[in-house]
Amino acid sequence: MAELPLTGGITFRGPAADIAAQMGMMWELIKVPLIVPLLRLSVYICVAMTIMLFCERLYMGIVIILVKIFGKKPDKRYKWEPMREDLEIGNASFPMVLIQIPMFNEREVYKISIGAACNLSWPSDRIVIQVLDDSTDLTIKDMIEKECIRWASKGINIRYQIRDTRGGYKAGALKD
């Protein structure tokens, strides 16, 4: 029989090969000062979270009841009716809209993208279309620029812009 000195003046007496008994003794030593307080803390946290969930459900129930009582409907809060055309105001009742079309060597879709933006049913003096071309292929750049010139000749407010660097933009994440 071997004696194994442990902390706190406790010694373990038994065969040195009795690992299970040693582990049981270690468990008894750390259970009260370490495990029990951690379990208590987790129980308190769970109780606090349960109370928070209950309060949130109660609050949402009160909000739903108040909405049902006072009858706030979305059609009273938001304008969903089409804008009336006023001859005196003209197109000023329409908000100004900016459409940005980023391009990067997109030979297959540049006509479709630019055409879709230019064919929107919106007053031409209340819309600005920007084609942001980051293409590295000069032939594609030329085709995109010619497409923009073609739409501009039809009276569309379209701007063709080339950026010096692609960093920080859509095309900056793409490889050549």
PDB file of C-alpha atoms in Angstrom:
ATOM      1  CA  MET A   1       0.000   0.000   0.000  1.00  0.00           C
ATOM      2  CA  ALA A   2       1.269   3.401  -0.964  1.00  0.00           C
ATOM      3  CA  GLU A   3       0.418   6.743   0.545  1.00  0.00           C
ATOM      4  CA  LEU A   4      -0.299   9.554  -1.873  1.00  0.00           C
ATOM      5  CA  PRO A   5      -0.168  13.044  -0.296  1.00  0.00           C
ATOM      6  CA  LEU A   6      -2.903  15.392  -1.576  1.00  0.00           C
ATOM      7  CA  THR A   7      -3.499  19.100  -0.995  1.00  0.00           C
ATOM      8  CA  GLY A   8      -5.130  20.187   2.223  1.00  0.00           C
ATOM      9  CA  GLY A   9      -3.307  17.639   4.343  1.00  0.00           C
ATOM     10  CA  ILE A  10      -5.319  14.717   2.950  1.00  0.00           C
ATOM     11  CA  THR A  11      -3.521  11.546   2.007  1.00  0.00           C
ATOM     12  CA  PHE A  12      -4.772   8.714  -0.103  1.00  0.00           C
ATOM     13  CA  ARG A  13      -4.064   5.220   1.145  1.00  0.00           C
ATOM     14  CA  GLY A  14      -4.429   2.343  -1.215  1.00  0.00           C
ATOM     15  CA  PRO A  15      -2.729   0.514  -4.020  1.00  0.00           C
ATOM     16  CA  ALA A  16      -0.944   2.839  -6.442  1.00  0.00           C
ATOM     17  CA  ALA A  17      -2.604   1.119  -9.405  1.00  0.00           C
ATOM     18  CA  ASP A  18      -6.121   1.963  -8.171  1.00  0.00           C
ATOM     19  CA  ILE A  19      -6.715   4.834 -10.624  1.00  0.00           C
ATOM     20  CA  ALA A  20     -10.512   4.778 -10.300  1.00  0.00           C
ATOM     21  CA  ALA A  21     -10.309   5.344  -6.552  1.00  0.00           C
ATOM     22  CA  GLN A  22      -7.839   8.178  -7.047  1.00  0.00           C
ATOM     23  CA  MET A  23     -10.116   9.823  -9.606  1.00  0.00           C
ATOM     24  CA  GLY A  24     -13.083   9.464  -7.247  1.00  0.00           C
ATOM     25  CA  MET A  25     -11.121  11.118  -4.477  1.00  0.00           C
ATOM     26  CA  MET A  26     -10.104  13.988  -6.792  1.00  0.00           C
ATOM     27  CA  TRP A  27     -13.741  14.427  -7.832  1.00  0.00           C
ATOM     28  CA  GLU A  28     -14.833  14.699  -4.216  1.00  0.00           C
ATOM     29  CA  LEU A  29     -12.147  17.310  -3.603  1.00  0.00           C
ATOM     30  CA  ILE A  30     -13.094  19.615  -6.485  1.00  0.00           C
ATOM     31  CA  LYS A  31     -16.853  19.029  -6.498  1.00  0.00           C
ATOM     32  CA  VAL A  32     -17.823  21.328  -3.643  1.00  0.00           C
ATOM     33  CA  PRO A  33     -15.484  24.295  -4.203  1.00  0.00           C
ATOM     34  CA  LEU A  34     -15.633  24.363  -8.035  1.00  0.00           C
ATOM     35  CA  ILE A  35     -18.474  22.402  -9.653  1.00  0.00           C
ATOM     36  CA  VAL A  36     -21.326  23.335  -7.301  1.00  0.00           C
ATOM     37  CA  PRO A  37     -20.795  27.130  -7.637  1.00  0.00           C
ATOM     38  CA  LEU A  38     -20.593  26.822 -11.424  1.00  0.00           C
ATOM     39  CA  LEU A  39     -23.845  24.860 -11.495  1.00  0.00           C
ATOM     40  CA  ARG A  40     -25.516  27.451  -9.243  1.00  0.00           C
ATOM     41  CA  LEU A  41     -24.331  30.251 -11.526  1.00  0.00           C
ATOM     42  CA  SER A  42     -25.706  28.483 -14.603  1.00  0.00           C
ATOM     43  CA  VAL A  43     -29.064  27.933 -12.852  1.00  0.00           C
ATOM     44  CA  TYR A  44     -29.261  31.666 -12.039  1.00  0.00           C
ATOM     45  CA  ILE A  45     -28.420  32.555 -15.646  1.00  0.00           C
ATOM     46  CA  CYS A  46     -31.123  30.184 -16.927  1.00  0.00           C
ATOM     47  CA  VAL A  47     -33.700  31.668 -14.532  1.00  0.00           C
ATOM     48  CA  ALA A  48     -32.791  35.201 -15.664  1.00  0.00           C
ATOM     49  CA  MET A  49     -33.106  34.199 -19.332  1.00  0.00           C
ATOM     50  CA  THR A  50     -36.476  32.559 -18.666  1.00  0.00           C
ATOM     51  CA  ILE A  51     -37.730  35.759 -17.032  1.00  0.00           C
ATOM     52  CA  MET A  52     -36.452  37.786 -20.004  1.00  0.00           C
ATOM     53  CA  LEU A  53     -38.282  35.517 -22.455  1.00  0.00           C
ATOM     54  CA  PHE A  54     -41.478  35.777 -20.418  1.00  0.00           C
ATOM     55  CA  CYS A  55     -41.257  39.593 -20.369  1.00  0.00           C
ATOM     56  CA  GLU A  56     -40.651  39.690 -24.122  1.00  0.00           C
ATOM     57  CA  ARG A  57     -43.666  37.456 -24.812  1.00  0.00           C
ATOM     58  CA  LEU A  58     -45.811  39.552 -22.486  1.00  0.00           C
ATOM     59  CA  TYR A  59     -44.694  42.777 -24.208  1.00  0.00           C
ATOM     60  CA  MET A  60     -45.395  41.370 -27.682  1.00  0.00           C
ATOM     61  CA  GLY A  61     -48.832  40.207 -26.550  1.00  0.00           C
ATOM     62  CA  ILE A  62     -49.650  43.704 -25.287  1.00  0.00           C
ATOM     63  CA  VAL A  63     -48.443  45.263 -28.557  1.00  0.00           C
ATOM     64  CA  ILE A  64     -50.558  42.865 -30.635  1.00  0.00           C
ATOM     65  CA  ILE A  65     -53.642  43.579 -28.526  1.00  0.00           C
ATOM     66  CA  LEU A  66     -53.107  47.358 -28.836  1.00  0.00           C
ATOM     67  CA  VAL A  67     -52.694  47.079 -32.607  1.00  0.00           C
ATOM     68  CA  LYS A  68     -55.929  45.086 -32.826  1.00  0.00           C
ATOM     69  CA  ILE A  69     -57.788  47.592 -30.624  1.00  0.00           C
ATOM     70  CA  PHE A  70     -56.605  50.797 -32.320  1.00  0.00           C
ATOM     71  CA  GLY A  71     -56.615  49.293 -35.805  1.00  0.00           C
ATOM     72  CA  LYS A  72     -53.369  50.687 -37.222  1.00  0.00           C
ATOM     73  CA  LYS A  73     -53.377  49.251 -40.693  1.00  0.00           C
ATOM     74  CA  PRO A  74     -50.450  49.482 -43.132  1.00  0.00           C
ATOM     75  CA  ASP A  75     -52.588  51.225 -45.757  1.00  0.00           C
ATOM     76  CA  LYS A  76     -53.165  54.086 -43.313  1.00  0.00           C
ATOM     77  CA  ARG A  77     -49.461  54.482 -42.568  1.00  0.00           C
ATOM     78  CA  TYR A  78     -47.834  54.015 -45.985  1.00  0.00           C
ATOM     79  CA  LYS A  79     -48.555  55.531 -49.373  1.00  0.00           C
ATOM     80  CA  TRP A  80     -49.291  52.645 -51.658  1.00  0.00           C
ATOM     81  CA  GLU A  81     -51.505  54.365 -54.184  1.00  0.00           C
ATOM     82  CA  PRO A  82     -49.935  55.335 -57.515  1.00  0.00           C
ATOM     83  CA  MET A  83     -48.695  58.905 -57.804  1.00  0.00           C
ATOM     84  CA  ARG A  84     -51.214  61.236 -59.381  1.00  0.00           C
ATOM     85  CA  GLU A  85     -49.943  63.159 -62.332  1.00  0.00           C
ATOM     86  CA  ASP A  86     -50.425  66.851 -61.684  1.00  0.00           C
ATOM     87  CA  LEU A  87     -50.165  69.071 -64.734  1.00  0.00           C
ATOM     88  CA  GLU A  88     -49.044  72.056 -62.666  1.00  0.00           C
ATOM     89  CA  ILE A  89     -46.224  70.222 -60.884  1.00  0.00           C
ATOM     90  CA  GLY A  90     -45.284  68.033 -63.842  1.00  0.00           C
ATOM     91  CA  ASN A  91     -42.667  65.403 -63.056  1.00  0.00           C
ATOM     92  CA  ALA A  92     -41.565  67.113 -59.829  1.00  0.00           C
ATOM     93  CA  SER A  93     -43.880  64.847 -57.836  1.00  0.00           C
ATOM     94  CA  PHE A  94     -41.661  61.901 -58.764  1.00  0.00           C
ATOM     95  CA  PRO A  95     -38.574  61.363 -56.586  1.00  0.00           C
ATOM     96  CA  MET A  96     -35.127  61.595 -58.125  1.00  0.00           C
ATOM     97  CA  VAL A  97     -33.718  58.101 -58.760  1.00  0.00           C
ATOM     98  CA  LEU A  98     -30.088  57.068 -59.288  1.00  0.00           C
ATOM     99  CA  ILE A  99     -29.349  53.693 -60.867  1.00  0.00           C
ATOM    100  CA  GLN A 100     -25.779  52.407 -60.762  1.00  0.00           C
ATOM    101  CA  ILE A 101     -24.696  49.579 -63.033  1.00  0.00           C
ATOM    102  CA  PRO A 102     -21.242  48.209 -62.146  1.00  0.00           C
ATOM    103  CA  MET A 103     -19.484  46.471 -65.041  1.00  0.00           C
ATOM    104  CA  PHE A 104     -16.369  44.324 -65.175  1.00  0.00           C
ATOM    105  CA  ASN A 105     -15.635  42.584 -68.474  1.00  0.00           C
ATOM    106  CA  GLU A 106     -19.312  41.646 -68.877  1.00  0.00           C
ATOM    107  CA  ARG A 107     -19.596  41.082 -72.614  1.00  0.00           C
ATOM    108  CA  GLU A 108     -22.721  38.892 -72.383  1.00  0.00           C
ATOM    109  CA  VAL A 109     -24.949  41.124 -70.243  1.00  0.00           C
ATOM    110  CA  TYR A 110     -23.922  44.741 -70.734  1.00  0.00           C
ATOM    111  CA  LYS A 111     -26.641  45.462 -73.341  1.00  0.00           C
ATOM    112  CA  ILE A 112     -29.330  43.760 -71.256  1.00  0.00           C
ATOM    113  CA  SER A 113     -28.339  45.580 -68.047  1.00  0.00           C
ATOM    114  CA  ILE A 114     -28.099  49.023 -69.621  1.00  0.00           C
ATOM    115  CA  GLY A 115     -31.261  48.476 -71.690  1.00  0.00           C
ATOM    116  CA  ALA A 116     -33.273  47.358 -68.650  1.00  0.00           C
ATOM    117  CA  ALA A 117     -32.299  50.468 -66.703  1.00  0.00           C
ATOM    118  CA  CYS A 118     -32.942  52.803 -69.641  1.00  0.00           C
ATOM    119  CA  ASN A 119     -36.362  51.296 -70.427  1.00  0.00           C
ATOM    120  CA  LEU A 120     -37.808  51.937 -66.968  1.00  0.00           C
ATOM    121  CA  SER A 121     -41.084  53.843 -67.021  1.00  0.00           C
ATOM    122  CA  TRP A 122     -39.868  56.853 -65.076  1.00  0.00           C
ATOM    123  CA  PRO A 123     -39.616  60.504 -66.130  1.00  0.00           C
ATOM    124  CA  SER A 124     -36.289  61.041 -67.867  1.00  0.00           C
ATOM    125  CA  ASP A 125     -35.609  64.273 -65.959  1.00  0.00           C
ATOM    126  CA  ARG A 126     -36.022  62.427 -62.616  1.00  0.00           C
ATOM    127  CA  ILE A 127     -33.637  59.527 -63.294  1.00  0.00           C
ATOM    128  CA  VAL A 128     -29.843  59.288 -63.547  1.00  0.00           C
ATOM    129  CA  ILE A 129     -28.188  56.105 -64.793  1.00  0.00           C
ATOM    130  CA  GLN A 130     -24.496  55.608 -64.035  1.00  0.00           C
ATOM    131  CA  VAL A 131     -22.542  52.885 -65.788  1.00  0.00           C
ATOM    132  CA  LEU A 132     -19.437  52.242 -63.683  1.00  0.00           C
ATOM    133  CA  ASP A 133     -17.025  50.439 -65.976  1.00  0.00           C
ATOM    134  CA  ASP A 134     -14.050  48.680 -64.385  1.00  0.00           C
ATOM    135  CA  SER A 135     -13.342  46.483 -67.413  1.00  0.00           C
ATOM    136  CA  THR A 136      -9.749  45.621 -68.228  1.00  0.00           C
ATOM    137  CA  ASP A 137     -10.540  44.426 -71.762  1.00  0.00           C
ATOM    138  CA  LEU A 138     -10.399  47.480 -74.058  1.00  0.00           C
ATOM    139  CA  THR A 139     -12.827  46.032 -76.626  1.00  0.00           C
ATOM    140  CA  ILE A 140     -15.476  45.480 -73.951  1.00  0.00           C
ATOM    141  CA  LYS A 141     -14.849  48.983 -72.602  1.00  0.00           C
ATOM    142  CA  ASP A 142     -15.410  50.398 -76.073  1.00  0.00           C
ATOM    143  CA  MET A 143     -18.635  48.392 -76.572  1.00  0.00           C
ATOM    144  CA  ILE A 144     -20.041  49.555 -73.218  1.00  0.00           C
ATOM    145  CA  GLU A 145     -19.172  53.183 -73.982  1.00  0.00           C
ATOM    146  CA  LYS A 146     -20.859  52.980 -77.410  1.00  0.00           C
ATOM    147  CA  GLU A 147     -23.982  51.494 -75.803  1.00  0.00           C
ATOM    148  CA  CYS A 148     -24.106  54.398 -73.343  1.00  0.00           C
ATOM    149  CA  ILE A 149     -23.697  56.913 -76.178  1.00  0.00           C
ATOM    150  CA  ARG A 150     -26.518  55.193 -78.094  1.00  0.00           C
ATOM    151  CA  TRP A 151     -28.924  55.541 -75.133  1.00  0.00           C
ATOM    152  CA  ALA A 152     -27.802  59.115 -74.439  1.00  0.00           C
ATOM    153  CA  SER A 153     -28.675  60.039 -78.042  1.00  0.00           C
ATOM    154  CA  LYS A 154     -32.242  58.858 -77.308  1.00  0.00           C
ATOM    155  CA  GLY A 155     -32.545  61.424 -74.511  1.00  0.00           C
ATOM    156  CA  ILE A 156     -31.750  59.158 -71.552  1.00  0.00           C
ATOM    157  CA  ASN A 157     -29.743  60.738 -68.714  1.00  0.00           C
ATOM    158  CA  ILE A 158     -26.944  58.154 -68.720  1.00  0.00           C
ATOM    159  CA  ARG A 159     -23.352  58.676 -67.603  1.00  0.00           C
ATOM    160  CA  TYR A 160     -20.412  56.448 -68.464  1.00  0.00           C
ATOM    161  CA  GLN A 161     -17.703  56.486 -65.790  1.00  0.00           C
ATOM    162  CA  ILE A 162     -14.331  54.775 -65.701  1.00  0.00           C
ATOM    163  CA  ARG A 163     -12.493  54.372 -62.401  1.00  0.00           C
ATOM    164  CA  ASP A 164      -8.714  54.359 -62.155  1.00  0.00           C
ATOM    165  CA  THR A 165      -8.596  51.737 -59.422  1.00  0.00           C
ATOM    166  CA  ARG A 166     -10.894  48.814 -58.693  1.00  0.00           C
ATOM    167  CA  GLY A 167      -9.987  48.584 -55.001  1.00  0.00           C
ATOM    168  CA  GLY A 168     -12.985  48.853 -52.687  1.00  0.00           C
ATOM    169  CA  TYR A 169     -15.539  48.331 -55.466  1.00  0.00           C
ATOM    170  CA  LYS A 170     -17.402  45.318 -56.866  1.00  0.00           C
ATOM    171  CA  ALA A 171     -14.734  44.654 -59.443  1.00  0.00           C
ATOM    172  CA  GLY A 172     -11.967  44.902 -56.842  1.00  0.00           C
ATOM    173  CA  ALA A 173     -12.834  41.441 -55.537  1.00  0.00           C
ATOM    174  CA  LEU A 174     -12.735  39.859 -58.984  1.00  0.00           C
ATOM    175  CA  LYS A 175      -9.700  38.354 -60.645  1.00  0.00           C
ATOM    176  CA  ASP A 176      -8.788  39.132 -64.251  1.00  0.00           C
TER     177      ASP A 176
END
